[in-house]
mmCIF file of N, CA and C in Angstrom:
data_model
loop_
_atom_site.group_PDB
_atom_site.id
_atom_site.type_symbol
_atom_site.label_atom_id
_atom_site.label_comp_id
_atom_site.label_asym_id
_atom_site.label_seq_id
_atom_site.Cartn_x
_atom_site.Cartn_y
_atom_site.Cartn_z
ATOM 1 N N MET F 476 17.128 -17.553 -0.848
ATOM 2 C CA MET F 476 17.667 -16.096 -0.472
ATOM 3 C C MET F 476 19.127 -16.154 -0.681
ATOM 4 N N ALA F 477 19.722 -15.089 -1.204
ATOM 5 C CA ALA F 477 21.083 -14.825 -1.253
ATOM 6 C C ALA F 477 21.699 -14.322 -0.069
ATOM 7 N N ARG F 478 22.983 -14.554 0.193
ATOM 8 C CA ARG F 478 23.367 -13.874 1.421
ATOM 9 C C ARG F 478 24.447 -13.029 0.845
ATOM 10 N N LEU F 479 24.220 -11.613 1.254
ATOM 11 C CA LEU F 479 25.102 -10.572 0.986
ATOM 12 C C LEU F 479 26.178 -10.189 2.178
ATOM 13 N N LEU F 480 27.334 -10.069 1.792
ATOM 14 C CA LEU F 480 28.330 -9.760 2.833
ATOM 15 C C LEU F 480 28.922 -8.474 2.372
ATOM 16 N N HIS F 481 29.096 -7.540 3.246
ATOM 17 C CA HIS F 481 29.793 -6.221 3.034
ATOM 18 C C HIS F 481 31.075 -6.141 3.892
ATOM 19 N N PHE F 482 32.096 -5.609 3.266
ATOM 20 C CA PHE F 482 33.542 -5.493 3.666
ATOM 21 C C PHE F 482 33.935 -4.085 3.743
ATOM 22 N N ALA F 483 34.908 -3.856 4.760
ATOM 23 C CA ALA F 483 35.707 -2.540 4.871
ATOM 24 C C ALA F 483 34.619 -1.391 5.053
ATOM 25 N N GLY F 484 34.797 -0.366 4.345
ATOM 26 C CA GLY F 484 34.090 0.810 4.582
ATOM 27 C C GLY F 484 32.494 0.583 4.051
ATOM 28 N N LEU F 485 32.300 -0.374 3.472
ATOM 29 C CA LEU F 485 30.910 -0.642 3.137
ATOM 30 C C LEU F 485 30.077 -0.975 4.495
ATOM 31 N N VAL F 486 30.604 -1.483 5.506
ATOM 32 C CA VAL F 486 29.875 -1.827 6.623
ATOM 33 C C VAL F 486 29.467 -0.627 7.273
ATOM 34 N N ASP F 487 30.335 0.354 7.409
ATOM 35 C CA ASP F 487 30.032 1.580 8.084
ATOM 36 C C ASP F 487 29.030 2.448 7.261
ATOM 37 N N THR F 488 29.274 2.434 5.976
ATOM 38 C CA THR F 488 28.333 3.193 5.084
ATOM 39 C C THR F 488 26.985 2.820 5.087
ATOM 40 N N LEU F 489 26.854 1.328 4.859
ATOM 41 C CA LEU F 489 25.670 0.815 4.774
ATOM 42 C C LEU F 489 24.884 0.399 5.997
ATOM 43 N N GLY F 490 25.723 0.473 7.116
ATOM 44 C CA GLY F 490 25.193 0.161 8.364
ATOM 45 C C GLY F 490 24.972 -1.451 8.677
ATOM 46 N N ARG F 491 25.657 -2.114 8.144
ATOM 47 C CA ARG F 491 25.380 -3.671 8.170
ATOM 48 C C ARG F 491 26.549 -4.466 7.611
ATOM 49 N N ALA F 492 26.836 -5.463 8.180
ATOM 50 C CA ALA F 492 27.839 -6.416 7.580
ATOM 51 C C ALA F 492 27.352 -7.374 6.731
ATOM 52 N N SER F 493 26.132 -7.894 6.813
ATOM 53 C CA SER F 493 25.469 -8.753 6.102
ATOM 54 C C SER F 493 24.024 -8.785 6.162
ATOM 55 N N GLY F 494 23.415 -9.601 5.063
ATOM 56 C CA GLY F 494 21.922 -9.627 5.064
ATOM 57 C C GLY F 494 21.501 -10.427 4.120
ATOM 58 N N ASP F 495 20.373 -11.012 4.116
ATOM 59 C CA ASP F 495 19.801 -11.992 3.256
ATOM 60 C C ASP F 495 18.849 -11.297 2.342
ATOM 61 N N VAL F 496 18.903 -11.487 1.088
ATOM 62 C CA VAL F 496 17.832 -10.870 0.038
ATOM 63 C C VAL F 496 17.434 -11.917 -0.884
ATOM 64 N N GLY F 497 16.105 -11.804 -1.220
ATOM 65 C CA GLY F 497 15.429 -12.684 -2.109
ATOM 66 C C GLY F 497 15.689 -12.074 -3.438
ATOM 67 N N LEU F 498 16.291 -12.661 -4.434
ATOM 68 C CA LEU F 498 16.756 -11.917 -5.725
ATOM 69 C C LEU F 498 15.482 -11.883 -6.719
ATOM 70 N N PRO F 499 15.079 -10.835 -7.151
ATOM 71 C CA PRO F 499 14.155 -10.695 -8.057
ATOM 72 C C PRO F 499 14.394 -11.418 -9.581
ATOM 73 N N ALA F 500 13.436 -11.673 -10.210
ATOM 74 C CA ALA F 500 13.714 -12.413 -11.409
ATOM 75 C C ALA F 500 14.690 -11.509 -12.378
ATOM 76 N N GLU F 501 14.818 -10.334 -12.432
ATOM 77 C CA GLU F 501 15.605 -9.627 -13.254
ATOM 78 C C GLU F 501 17.033 -9.577 -12.842
ATOM 79 N N VAL F 502 17.295 -10.129 -11.649
ATOM 80 C CA VAL F 502 18.646 -10.304 -11.312
ATOM 81 C C VAL F 502 19.176 -11.614 -11.721
ATOM 82 N N GLY F 503 20.148 -11.549 -12.609
ATOM 83 C CA GLY F 503 20.762 -12.737 -12.907
ATOM 84 C C GLY F 503 22.326 -12.914 -13.118
ATOM 85 N N SER F 504 22.879 -11.610 -12.776
ATOM 86 C CA SER F 504 24.378 -11.553 -12.781
ATOM 87 C C SER F 504 24.672 -10.629 -11.825
ATOM 88 N N VAL F 505 25.972 -10.509 -11.485
ATOM 89 C CA VAL F 505 26.688 -9.677 -10.682
ATOM 90 C C VAL F 505 26.329 -8.274 -10.989
ATOM 91 N N ARG F 506 26.328 -7.895 -12.355
ATOM 92 C CA ARG F 506 26.216 -6.576 -12.830
ATOM 93 C C ARG F 506 24.424 -6.163 -12.437
ATOM 94 N N ASP F 507 23.644 -7.141 -12.655
ATOM 95 C CA ASP F 507 22.165 -6.927 -12.513
ATOM 96 C C ASP F 507 22.055 -6.690 -10.938
ATOM 97 N N LEU F 508 22.775 -7.406 -10.086
ATOM 98 C CA LEU F 508 22.618 -7.308 -8.654
ATOM 99 C C LEU F 508 22.962 -6.019 -8.174
ATOM 100 N N LEU F 509 24.145 -5.350 -8.623
ATOM 101 C CA LEU F 509 24.604 -4.110 -8.344
ATOM 102 C C LEU F 509 23.592 -2.911 -8.755
ATOM 103 N N ALA F 510 22.937 -3.157 -9.963
ATOM 104 C CA ALA F 510 22.294 -2.147 -10.473
ATOM 105 C C ALA F 510 20.878 -2.108 -9.519
ATOM 106 N N TRP F 511 20.440 -3.328 -9.183
ATOM 107 C CA TRP F 511 19.251 -3.371 -8.310
ATOM 108 C C TRP F 511 19.513 -2.917 -7.010
ATOM 109 N N LEU F 512 20.517 -3.181 -6.490
ATOM 110 C CA LEU F 512 20.841 -2.606 -5.095
ATOM 111 C C LEU F 512 20.993 -1.015 -5.119
ATOM 112 N N ARG F 513 21.667 -0.536 -6.208
ATOM 113 C CA ARG F 513 21.720 0.896 -6.411
ATOM 114 C C ARG F 513 20.386 1.539 -6.273
ATOM 115 N N ARG F 514 19.491 0.869 -6.955
ATOM 116 C CA ARG F 514 18.162 1.564 -6.884
ATOM 117 C C ARG F 514 17.418 1.704 -5.623
ATOM 118 N N ARG F 515 18.117 1.090 -4.511
ATOM 119 C CA ARG F 515 17.649 1.512 -3.088
ATOM 120 C C ARG F 515 17.984 3.033 -2.775
ATOM 121 N N GLY F 516 18.826 3.543 -3.556
ATOM 122 C CA GLY F 516 19.160 5.086 -3.495
ATOM 123 C C GLY F 516 19.996 5.363 -2.162
ATOM 124 N N GLY F 517 20.261 6.640 -2.049
ATOM 125 C CA GLY F 517 21.036 7.041 -0.812
ATOM 126 C C GLY F 517 22.536 6.455 -0.859
ATOM 127 N N ALA F 518 22.918 5.824 0.131
ATOM 128 C CA ALA F 518 24.270 5.438 0.393
ATOM 129 C C ALA F 518 24.473 4.153 -0.477
ATOM 130 N N TRP F 519 23.343 3.431 -0.741
ATOM 131 C CA TRP F 519 23.683 2.300 -1.787
ATOM 132 C C TRP F 519 24.002 2.684 -3.110
ATOM 133 N N GLU F 520 23.356 3.766 -3.456
ATOM 134 C CA GLU F 520 23.925 4.275 -4.881
ATOM 135 C C GLU F 520 25.162 4.815 -4.920
ATOM 136 N N ALA F 521 25.680 5.693 -4.083
ATOM 137 C CA ALA F 521 26.875 6.041 -3.924
ATOM 138 C C ALA F 521 28.029 5.068 -3.810
ATOM 139 N N VAL F 522 27.961 4.081 -3.050
ATOM 140 C CA VAL F 522 29.006 3.232 -2.644
ATOM 141 C C VAL F 522 29.133 1.960 -3.689
ATOM 142 N N LEU F 523 27.911 1.759 -4.380
ATOM 143 C CA LEU F 523 27.893 0.736 -5.353
ATOM 144 C C LEU F 523 28.131 0.990 -6.787
ATOM 145 N N ALA F 524 28.629 2.224 -6.965
ATOM 146 C CA ALA F 524 28.791 2.741 -8.372
ATOM 147 C C ALA F 524 29.794 1.700 -9.253
ATOM 148 N N ASP F 525 29.607 1.885 -10.629
ATOM 149 C CA ASP F 525 30.502 0.979 -11.281
ATOM 150 C C ASP F 525 31.843 1.227 -10.860
ATOM 151 N N GLU F 526 32.770 0.269 -10.781
ATOM 152 C CA GLU F 526 34.099 0.195 -10.456
ATOM 153 C C GLU F 526 34.408 0.560 -9.115
ATOM 154 N N ALA F 527 33.365 0.584 -8.161
ATOM 155 C CA ALA F 527 33.706 1.067 -6.852
ATOM 156 C C ALA F 527 33.670 -0.213 -5.937
ATOM 157 N N VAL F 528 33.155 -1.260 -6.397
ATOM 158 C CA VAL F 528 33.230 -2.536 -5.770
ATOM 159 C C VAL F 528 33.592 -3.725 -6.611
ATOM 160 N N ARG F 529 34.144 -4.795 -6.013
ATOM 161 C CA ARG F 529 34.391 -6.129 -6.624
ATOM 162 C C ARG F 529 33.613 -7.011 -6.000
ATOM 163 N N ALA F 530 32.953 -7.975 -6.505
ATOM 164 C CA ALA F 530 32.164 -9.049 -6.007
ATOM 165 C C ALA F 530 32.782 -10.390 -6.117
ATOM 166 N N THR F 531 32.503 -11.220 -5.015
ATOM 167 C CA THR F 531 32.842 -12.516 -4.962
ATOM 168 C C THR F 531 31.284 -13.227 -5.008
ATOM 169 N N VAL F 532 31.388 -14.396 -5.652
ATOM 170 C CA VAL F 532 30.344 -15.196 -5.615
ATOM 171 C C VAL F 532 30.819 -16.618 -4.973
ATOM 172 N N ASN F 533 30.274 -17.035 -3.774
ATOM 173 C CA ASN F 533 30.609 -18.329 -3.292
ATOM 174 C C ASN F 533 32.208 -18.398 -3.127
ATOM 175 N N LYS F 534 32.695 -17.188 -2.618
ATOM 176 C CA LYS F 534 34.196 -17.003 -2.186
ATOM 177 C C LYS F 534 35.104 -17.057 -3.392
ATOM 178 N N GLN F 535 34.629 -16.875 -4.610
ATOM 179 C CA GLN F 535 35.455 -16.707 -5.820
ATOM 180 C C GLN F 535 35.277 -15.341 -6.444
ATOM 181 N N PHE F 536 36.295 -14.608 -6.748
ATOM 182 C CA PHE F 536 35.988 -13.256 -7.512
ATOM 183 C C PHE F 536 35.168 -13.520 -8.633
ATOM 184 N N ALA F 537 34.355 -12.580 -8.958
ATOM 185 C CA ALA F 537 33.365 -12.929 -10.256
ATOM 186 C C ALA F 537 33.233 -11.712 -11.086
ATOM 187 N N ALA F 538 33.285 -11.925 -12.275
ATOM 188 C CA ALA F 538 33.180 -10.801 -13.301
ATOM 189 C C ALA F 538 31.772 -10.161 -13.332
ATOM 190 N N PRO F 539 31.512 -9.131 -13.738
ATOM 191 C CA PRO F 539 30.157 -8.608 -13.817
ATOM 192 C C PRO F 539 29.136 -9.573 -14.526
ATOM 193 N N GLU F 540 29.450 -10.184 -15.487
ATOM 194 C CA GLU F 540 28.513 -11.113 -16.158
ATOM 195 C C GLU F 540 28.188 -12.405 -15.466
ATOM 196 N N HIS F 541 29.055 -12.710 -14.234
ATOM 197 C CA HIS F 541 28.992 -13.940 -13.651
ATOM 198 C C HIS F 541 27.439 -14.032 -13.054
ATOM 199 N N PRO F 542 26.852 -15.351 -13.106
ATOM 200 C CA PRO F 542 25.521 -15.350 -12.652
ATOM 201 C C PRO F 542 25.517 -15.462 -11.168
ATOM 202 N N VAL F 543 24.353 -15.046 -10.698
ATOM 203 C CA VAL F 543 24.024 -15.019 -9.395
ATOM 204 C C VAL F 543 22.560 -15.737 -9.062
ATOM 205 N N ARG F 544 22.404 -16.367 -8.105
ATOM 206 C CA ARG F 544 21.333 -17.162 -7.714
ATOM 207 C C ARG F 544 20.848 -16.991 -6.453
ATOM 208 N N ASP F 545 19.689 -17.325 -6.027
ATOM 209 C CA ASP F 545 19.280 -17.536 -4.676
ATOM 210 C C ASP F 545 20.111 -18.627 -3.852
ATOM 211 N N ARG F 546 20.496 -18.559 -2.849
ATOM 212 C CA ARG F 546 21.334 -19.492 -2.068
ATOM 213 C C ARG F 546 23.035 -19.141 -2.366
ATOM 214 N N ASP F 547 23.191 -18.220 -3.052
ATOM 215 C CA ASP F 547 24.716 -17.936 -3.331
ATOM 216 C C ASP F 547 25.043 -17.015 -2.218
ATOM 217 N N GLU F 548 26.403 -17.106 -1.838
ATOM 218 C CA GLU F 548 26.895 -16.159 -0.908
ATOM 219 C C GLU F 548 27.597 -15.039 -1.762
ATOM 220 N N ILE F 549 27.281 -13.857 -1.702
ATOM 221 C CA ILE F 549 27.957 -12.742 -2.603
ATOM 222 C C ILE F 549 28.487 -11.646 -1.474
ATOM 223 N N ALA F 550 29.704 -11.478 -1.723
ATOM 224 C CA ALA F 550 30.457 -10.583 -1.131
ATOM 225 C C ALA F 550 30.635 -9.280 -1.897
ATOM 226 N N LEU F 551 30.838 -8.127 -1.198
ATOM 227 C CA LEU F 551 30.814 -6.822 -1.877
ATOM 228 C C LEU F 551 32.192 -6.224 -1.331
ATOM 229 N N VAL F 552 33.186 -6.115 -2.010
ATOM 230 C CA VAL F 552 34.369 -5.418 -1.643
ATOM 231 C C VAL F 552 34.685 -4.313 -2.191
ATOM 232 N N PRO F 553 35.035 -3.213 -1.521
ATOM 233 C CA PRO F 553 35.375 -1.805 -2.153
ATOM 234 C C PRO F 553 36.653 -1.980 -2.715
ATOM 235 N N THR F 554 36.798 -1.309 -3.884
ATOM 236 C CA THR F 554 37.976 -1.151 -4.784
ATOM 237 C C THR F 554 39.008 0.063 -4.375
ATOM 238 N N ARG F 555 38.369 0.915 -3.498
ATOM 239 C CA ARG F 555 39.057 2.195 -3.190
ATOM 240 C C ARG F 555 39.331 2.024 -1.595
#
């Protein structure tokens, strides 16, 4: 399972600061992860729009094409 951390306004909007998720096979990059999370709909879709967040993978800022795997720690940080 990957560990997701949410920061700043994401905590209030999503109602949680962190959570563990099993990444499906189609999630192989930060971009894929954000798209997968947006499919949850509602607040997830609104706050995780392109350019609305930056991600870190294992405490390092990561480009959208950066790979993600189970056991990674992925933090989502709002850009606005």
